[in-house]
Structures are given as structure tokens and as C-alpha cells.
Coordinates of C-alpha atoms in Angstrom, one line a residue:
M1 CA 43.5 -69.1 -33.6
K2 CA 44.2 -67.6 -36.9
N3 CA 41.8 -64.9 -38.3
T4 CA 40.6 -66.2 -41.7
T5 CA 38.9 -63.0 -42.8
K6 CA 41.0 -61.1 -45.3
N7 CA 41.3 -57.5 -43.9
S8 CA 43.2 -54.6 -45.4
R9 CA 46.4 -53.9 -43.7
I10 CA 45.2 -50.3 -42.9
I11 CA 41.8 -50.2 -41.3
A12 CA 39.5 -47.2 -41.5
G13 CA 38.4 -46.3 -38.0
A14 CA 34.9 -44.8 -38.2
M15 CA 34.7 -43.3 -34.6
T16 CA 35.0 -39.7 -35.8
W17 CA 32.9 -40.0 -38.9
G18 CA 29.7 -39.1 -37.0
Q19 CA 28.6 -37.2 -33.9
W20 CA 32.0 -37.6 -32.1
G21 CA 33.8 -35.9 -35.0
K22 CA 33.1 -34.7 -38.5
Q23 CA 29.4 -35.4 -38.5
L24 CA 29.5 -36.5 -42.2
S25 CA 26.3 -36.7 -44.2
K26 CA 25.0 -39.9 -45.8
N27 CA 26.4 -38.8 -49.1
E28 CA 29.8 -37.9 -47.6
I29 CA 30.0 -41.3 -45.9
A30 CA 29.2 -43.1 -49.2
D31 CA 31.9 -41.0 -50.9
L32 CA 34.5 -41.7 -48.2
I33 CA 33.8 -45.5 -48.3
H34 CA 34.3 -45.4 -52.1
H35 CA 37.6 -43.5 -51.7
C36 CA 38.8 -46.0 -49.1
L37 CA 38.2 -48.8 -51.5
E38 CA 39.9 -46.9 -54.4
V39 CA 43.1 -46.6 -52.3
G40 CA 43.1 -50.2 -51.0
I41 CA 41.4 -49.8 -47.6
T42 CA 38.5 -52.3 -47.4
T43 CA 38.1 -52.8 -43.6
F44 CA 36.1 -50.5 -41.4
D45 CA 36.2 -50.4 -37.6
H46 CA 33.2 -49.6 -35.5
A47 CA 31.8 -49.9 -32.0
D48 CA 28.2 -49.7 -30.9
I49 CA 28.9 -46.8 -28.5
Y50 CA 30.6 -44.5 -31.1
G51 CA 28.7 -41.3 -31.5
G52 CA 26.6 -42.2 -28.5
Y53 CA 25.2 -45.3 -30.3
T54 CA 24.6 -43.3 -33.6
N55 CA 27.7 -44.0 -35.7
E56 CA 26.7 -47.4 -37.0
T57 CA 23.4 -46.1 -38.2
D58 CA 25.0 -43.2 -40.0
F59 CA 27.6 -45.5 -41.6
G60 CA 24.9 -48.0 -42.6
Q61 CA 22.9 -45.3 -44.4
G62 CA 26.0 -44.2 -46.2
F63 CA 26.9 -47.8 -47.1
A64 CA 23.5 -48.4 -48.5
K65 CA 23.8 -45.2 -50.5
S66 CA 27.2 -46.2 -51.9
G67 CA 25.8 -49.2 -53.7
I68 CA 28.9 -51.2 -52.8
I69 CA 28.5 -55.0 -52.7
R70 CA 28.8 -56.3 -49.2
N71 CA 31.5 -58.8 -49.8
K72 CA 33.8 -56.0 -51.1
I73 CA 34.3 -54.7 -47.6
Q74 CA 34.9 -56.0 -44.1
L75 CA 33.1 -54.7 -41.1
I76 CA 34.4 -54.8 -37.5
T77 CA 32.3 -53.8 -34.5
K78 CA 32.4 -54.0 -30.7
C79 CA 30.0 -54.4 -27.8
G80 CA 30.0 -54.5 -24.1
I81 CA 30.4 -50.9 -22.9
Q82 CA 27.2 -49.5 -21.5
Y83 CA 27.7 -45.8 -22.1
V84 CA 25.9 -43.0 -20.3
C85 CA 24.2 -40.9 -23.0
D86 CA 20.8 -39.9 -24.4
A87 CA 20.4 -43.2 -26.2
R88 CA 20.7 -45.4 -23.1
R89 CA 19.2 -45.1 -19.6
N90 CA 22.4 -46.0 -17.9
R91 CA 23.1 -44.4 -14.5
I92 CA 26.8 -45.2 -14.7
K93 CA 29.3 -46.4 -17.3
H94 CA 29.7 -50.1 -17.0
Y95 CA 30.2 -53.4 -18.9
D96 CA 27.6 -56.0 -19.8
Y97 CA 28.7 -59.4 -21.2
S98 CA 25.7 -61.5 -20.4
S99 CA 24.7 -63.8 -23.2
E100 CA 21.4 -62.0 -23.7
Y101 CA 23.1 -58.6 -24.1
I102 CA 25.9 -59.8 -26.4
I103 CA 23.3 -61.3 -28.8
W104 CA 21.0 -58.2 -28.6
S105 CA 23.9 -55.8 -29.2
A106 CA 25.2 -57.8 -32.2
E107 CA 21.7 -57.9 -33.7
Q108 CA 21.4 -54.2 -33.2
S109 CA 24.7 -53.6 -34.9
L110 CA 23.6 -55.7 -37.9
K111 CA 20.4 -53.6 -38.2
N112 CA 22.2 -50.3 -37.9
L113 CA 25.0 -51.2 -40.3
R114 CA 22.5 -52.5 -42.9
T115 CA 24.2 -55.9 -43.1
D116 CA 23.4 -59.6 -42.5
Y117 CA 26.8 -60.3 -40.8
V118 CA 29.9 -58.6 -39.4
D119 CA 33.3 -60.0 -40.3
L120 CA 34.8 -59.5 -36.8
F121 CA 32.9 -59.0 -33.6
L122 CA 34.9 -57.8 -30.6
L123 CA 34.3 -57.4 -26.8
H124 CA 35.3 -53.8 -26.3
R125 CA 36.9 -53.9 -22.9
P126 CA 37.4 -56.6 -20.3
S127 CA 35.0 -56.7 -17.4
P128 CA 35.8 -58.1 -13.9
L129 CA 32.4 -59.8 -14.0
M130 CA 32.7 -61.5 -17.5
H131 CA 32.3 -65.3 -17.5
P132 CA 33.6 -67.4 -20.4
D133 CA 30.5 -69.6 -20.4
E134 CA 28.2 -66.7 -20.9
I135 CA 30.3 -65.2 -23.7
A136 CA 30.9 -68.6 -25.4
D137 CA 27.2 -69.3 -25.5
A138 CA 26.4 -66.0 -27.1
I139 CA 29.2 -66.1 -29.6
G140 CA 28.5 -69.7 -30.5
K141 CA 24.9 -68.9 -31.3
L142 CA 25.8 -65.8 -33.4
K143 CA 28.4 -67.8 -35.3
K144 CA 26.0 -70.7 -35.9
E145 CA 23.4 -68.3 -37.3
G146 CA 26.0 -66.6 -39.6
K147 CA 25.7 -63.2 -37.9
I148 CA 29.4 -63.0 -37.1
K149 CA 32.3 -64.6 -38.9
E150 CA 35.1 -64.1 -36.5
F151 CA 35.3 -63.3 -32.7
G152 CA 37.9 -61.2 -31.0
V153 CA 38.5 -58.8 -28.2
S154 CA 39.8 -55.3 -27.6
N155 CA 42.1 -54.1 -24.8
F156 CA 42.4 -57.6 -23.3
T157 CA 45.6 -59.0 -21.7
P158 CA 46.9 -62.4 -22.7
A159 CA 45.7 -63.8 -19.4
Q160 CA 42.2 -62.6 -20.0
I161 CA 42.2 -64.1 -23.5
A162 CA 43.4 -67.4 -22.1
I163 CA 40.3 -67.4 -19.8
L164 CA 38.0 -67.0 -22.8
E165 CA 39.9 -69.6 -24.7
T166 CA 38.9 -72.2 -22.2
R167 CA 35.6 -72.1 -23.9
I168 CA 35.9 -70.3 -27.3
P169 CA 38.7 -69.4 -29.8
V170 CA 39.7 -65.7 -29.9
S171 CA 41.0 -64.6 -33.3
A172 CA 41.9 -60.9 -32.8
N173 CA 42.9 -58.3 -30.2
Q174 CA 42.7 -54.6 -30.8
V175 CA 45.0 -52.6 -28.4
E176 CA 46.6 -49.2 -28.1
F177 CA 50.0 -49.3 -29.8
S178 CA 52.1 -46.5 -31.2
L179 CA 55.6 -44.9 -30.8
T180 CA 54.3 -43.1 -27.7
A181 CA 52.4 -46.1 -26.3
E182 CA 54.6 -49.2 -26.9
R183 CA 53.8 -51.1 -23.6
V184 CA 52.1 -54.0 -25.5
M185 CA 55.5 -54.9 -27.0
Y186 CA 56.7 -55.7 -23.5
D187 CA 53.7 -57.1 -21.6
S188 CA 53.3 -60.2 -23.9
T189 CA 50.2 -58.7 -25.7
L190 CA 51.8 -58.7 -29.1
D191 CA 53.8 -61.8 -28.3
D192 CA 50.5 -63.6 -27.7
C193 CA 49.1 -62.4 -31.0
L194 CA 52.2 -63.6 -32.8
A195 CA 52.4 -66.9 -31.1
N196 CA 48.7 -67.7 -31.6
Q197 CA 48.2 -66.1 -35.0
R198 CA 45.7 -63.6 -33.7
M199 CA 45.0 -60.6 -35.8
A200 CA 46.7 -57.6 -33.9
M201 CA 45.2 -54.2 -34.4
S202 CA 46.4 -50.8 -33.1
W203 CA 44.0 -48.1 -32.1
S204 CA 45.4 -44.6 -31.9
P205 CA 48.4 -45.7 -34.0
L206 CA 49.9 -42.1 -34.2
G207 CA 49.7 -41.8 -30.4
S208 CA 50.2 -38.4 -28.9
Y209 CA 52.7 -37.3 -31.6
F210 CA 50.5 -34.7 -33.1
K211 CA 48.5 -34.0 -29.9
E212 CA 51.1 -33.2 -27.3
T213 CA 54.4 -31.3 -27.0
N214 CA 56.6 -32.9 -24.4
D215 CA 60.1 -34.4 -24.1
Q216 CA 59.1 -37.7 -25.7
T217 CA 57.2 -36.2 -28.7
E218 CA 60.0 -33.7 -29.3
R219 CA 62.6 -36.5 -29.3
I220 CA 60.5 -38.6 -31.7
K221 CA 59.8 -35.6 -34.0
S222 CA 63.5 -34.9 -34.3
A223 CA 64.2 -38.5 -35.3
V224 CA 61.3 -38.7 -37.7
M225 CA 62.2 -35.4 -39.4
S226 CA 65.7 -36.7 -40.1
M227 CA 64.2 -39.7 -42.0
L228 CA 61.6 -38.0 -44.1
E229 CA 63.8 -37.4 -47.2
K230 CA 65.4 -40.9 -46.9
Y231 CA 62.1 -42.6 -47.1
S232 CA 60.3 -40.0 -49.2
A233 CA 57.6 -40.2 -46.6
T234 CA 55.3 -38.1 -44.4
E235 CA 55.5 -38.0 -40.6
D236 CA 52.3 -40.1 -40.4
Q237 CA 53.7 -42.7 -42.7
L238 CA 56.9 -43.2 -40.7
L239 CA 54.9 -43.6 -37.5
L240 CA 52.7 -46.2 -39.2
A241 CA 55.6 -48.0 -40.8
W242 CA 57.3 -48.3 -37.4
I243 CA 54.2 -50.1 -36.0
M244 CA 53.8 -52.3 -39.1
A245 CA 57.4 -53.5 -38.8
H246 CA 56.5 -55.5 -35.7
P247 CA 56.4 -59.3 -36.5
A248 CA 52.9 -59.5 -35.1
N249 CA 51.7 -58.0 -38.4
V250 CA 49.8 -55.2 -36.7
H251 CA 46.9 -53.6 -38.5
P252 CA 46.7 -49.8 -37.7
V253 CA 43.2 -48.4 -37.2
V254 CA 43.4 -45.0 -38.8
G255 CA 40.8 -42.5 -37.6
T256 CA 41.2 -39.7 -40.1
T257 CA 38.5 -38.7 -42.5
K258 CA 40.9 -36.8 -44.8
K259 CA 41.2 -38.5 -48.2
K260 CA 44.9 -37.7 -48.7
R261 CA 45.8 -39.0 -45.2
L262 CA 43.9 -42.2 -45.9
E263 CA 45.8 -42.7 -49.1
D264 CA 49.1 -41.9 -47.4
A265 CA 48.3 -44.4 -44.7
H266 CA 47.8 -47.2 -47.2
K267 CA 51.1 -46.3 -48.9
A268 CA 52.8 -46.5 -45.5
S269 CA 52.5 -50.3 -45.7
E270 CA 55.0 -50.3 -48.5
I271 CA 57.8 -48.6 -46.4
Q272 CA 60.4 -50.9 -45.1
L273 CA 62.4 -49.2 -42.3
D274 CA 66.0 -50.1 -41.9
L275 CA 66.7 -52.0 -38.7
E276 CA 68.8 -49.3 -37.1
D277 CA 66.2 -46.6 -38.1
W278 CA 63.5 -48.6 -36.3
F279 CA 65.7 -48.7 -33.1
I280 CA 66.5 -45.0 -33.5
L281 CA 62.8 -44.3 -33.3
L282 CA 62.3 -46.7 -30.3
E283 CA 65.2 -45.0 -28.5
A284 CA 63.7 -41.6 -29.2
S285 CA 60.4 -42.8 -27.7
Q286 CA 61.9 -44.3 -24.6
G287 CA 64.6 -41.7 -24.0
H288 CA 67.3 -44.2 -23.5
K289 CA 69.3 -46.9 -25.3
V290 CA 67.9 -50.4 -25.3
P291 CA 69.4 -52.5 -22.5

């Protein structure tokens, strides 16, 4: 099921804009949204739980302050995780995909984001107790009322998506994918996106490259550094270019709030890695030649 919403190739991930990160003010959020649009990033990724259920409200206030027309941007959000925090009286982290909760959560997100609709609404993580009928009833109602335009999932396997598609089309899947986490290239996840024209998104697209020092990241770093001059690129850009070379047309969700890095991320979509360079980076990640 092809996603018909036109999203920017690089997606701005808002998880660290608020309480779980930089704690940007309303004015700073408005300014950052404007900057994203100026460099070509028009899609913003959220989840209800980010910032302990506070990020959407912060972004909504900043968006209202920005004065940007709603149809100039695309908003993605997620529901389903019941998180233990001050905003919810949950005794344990769990998932809720009842029709009532999905509808309530979507309507809360609309209110918090200061919008009448979201462009893409995702189930955040699969639950062992989810039932396709419950989900389809809720999503069908939200779509009919114009509150969501497209429906997708995050962190789902192809088999789990197939269960949902017995009742409702699934137009996107957001999964972990990077040079240090490339499992989805081999477990049919990206194959499923490609075969069914689902929008593929990558969260944590830089992986552990800048976070950890181990044999894998050292191998990758050595390979990346040898290519910087050839491509006139930064390390971040080559990591993103590697992801975007996959035929599933992956959209990286970039979590930085730094303006220069957002600009560089957008420019990474213009880098065309040579075939052998792509495999040099893969070999560096895996620590062995391809079979």
C-alpha cells in the first residue's frame, strides 16, 4: 500500500526537542521549524510518549508561534505505548491497542500538536494482545473523520503487518536501521516495504557510530574517514547516504536540534555512493566479506 503523503526524504525527529533533550522554548521550536523548512525538511516525527507525554504540546505551541501554514509541513505521530511517568497513572509499561484508546490517543495528539489532522499515524510497537479488528475499527473511524491521512506502524515485522492487512492497509513502517544495526536488510523488513511500496523510515540512522567505541565502530570509522575527501562529505552524511542507497527508499529520522547538522542531513540525500564503497562500509560493519 503506497504512502501518498509527500514527505521530505530527511525527517526531523522531535524526540529530543523537549523534556527528553534540549528543552527548547516555544520561540526556539518555532525558529527550528522555520530552519527545517528553509533547508528542505518538511516532515516532523513525534510520538505521544516523547518527553513523558509533553513533547507534542511543546511542538504545537512552537508551531502555532511560527505562523507556518499547516499544509507546508507533514506531521507523523505514534500511539500505543503506555509509559510510566507523572502524566499517566500506569503501574507498568505496557501497550494498549483497543479501539477506544487508539481514538482517544489520536485526538489527544491532534489537540497537543494544534492541528486538525496528522499526515501519518503509527502504532509505536507491536503488542502480543493487539487484534486487527480493534485496530481497523479505530483507524477506519479516524480516517473517515479526516483526523489521520495515512496509517502505518513502527518496529513491526512483515508477519505482524500481514496480520493487520487482513483488515486494513498499512502504508509505512519505521524501524531501527543504520550501519551498526542493519538486521532489517536481512529479515525481510525492508524487502516488505519495497515489495508493497510502504514508506520505510529509519530511527537512530547514525546508530552507535558516535556513541560507542568498539571493534565495529572503529572499523566503520576507518572506512568512513577514507571516503570523506572523495565525497566532500561529513561522517554523518556518509552514514545517511549509505542508508538512503537502499532500494526501499528509506527516510532517515534525524534527531539532532543543531541547525548545521540538519542542513548537512538534507544535503546527504544528494550523495551517490559508488557501489563498491557501499559494500566497503557494509564489510566494515559486519567485520567480514559478504558471502
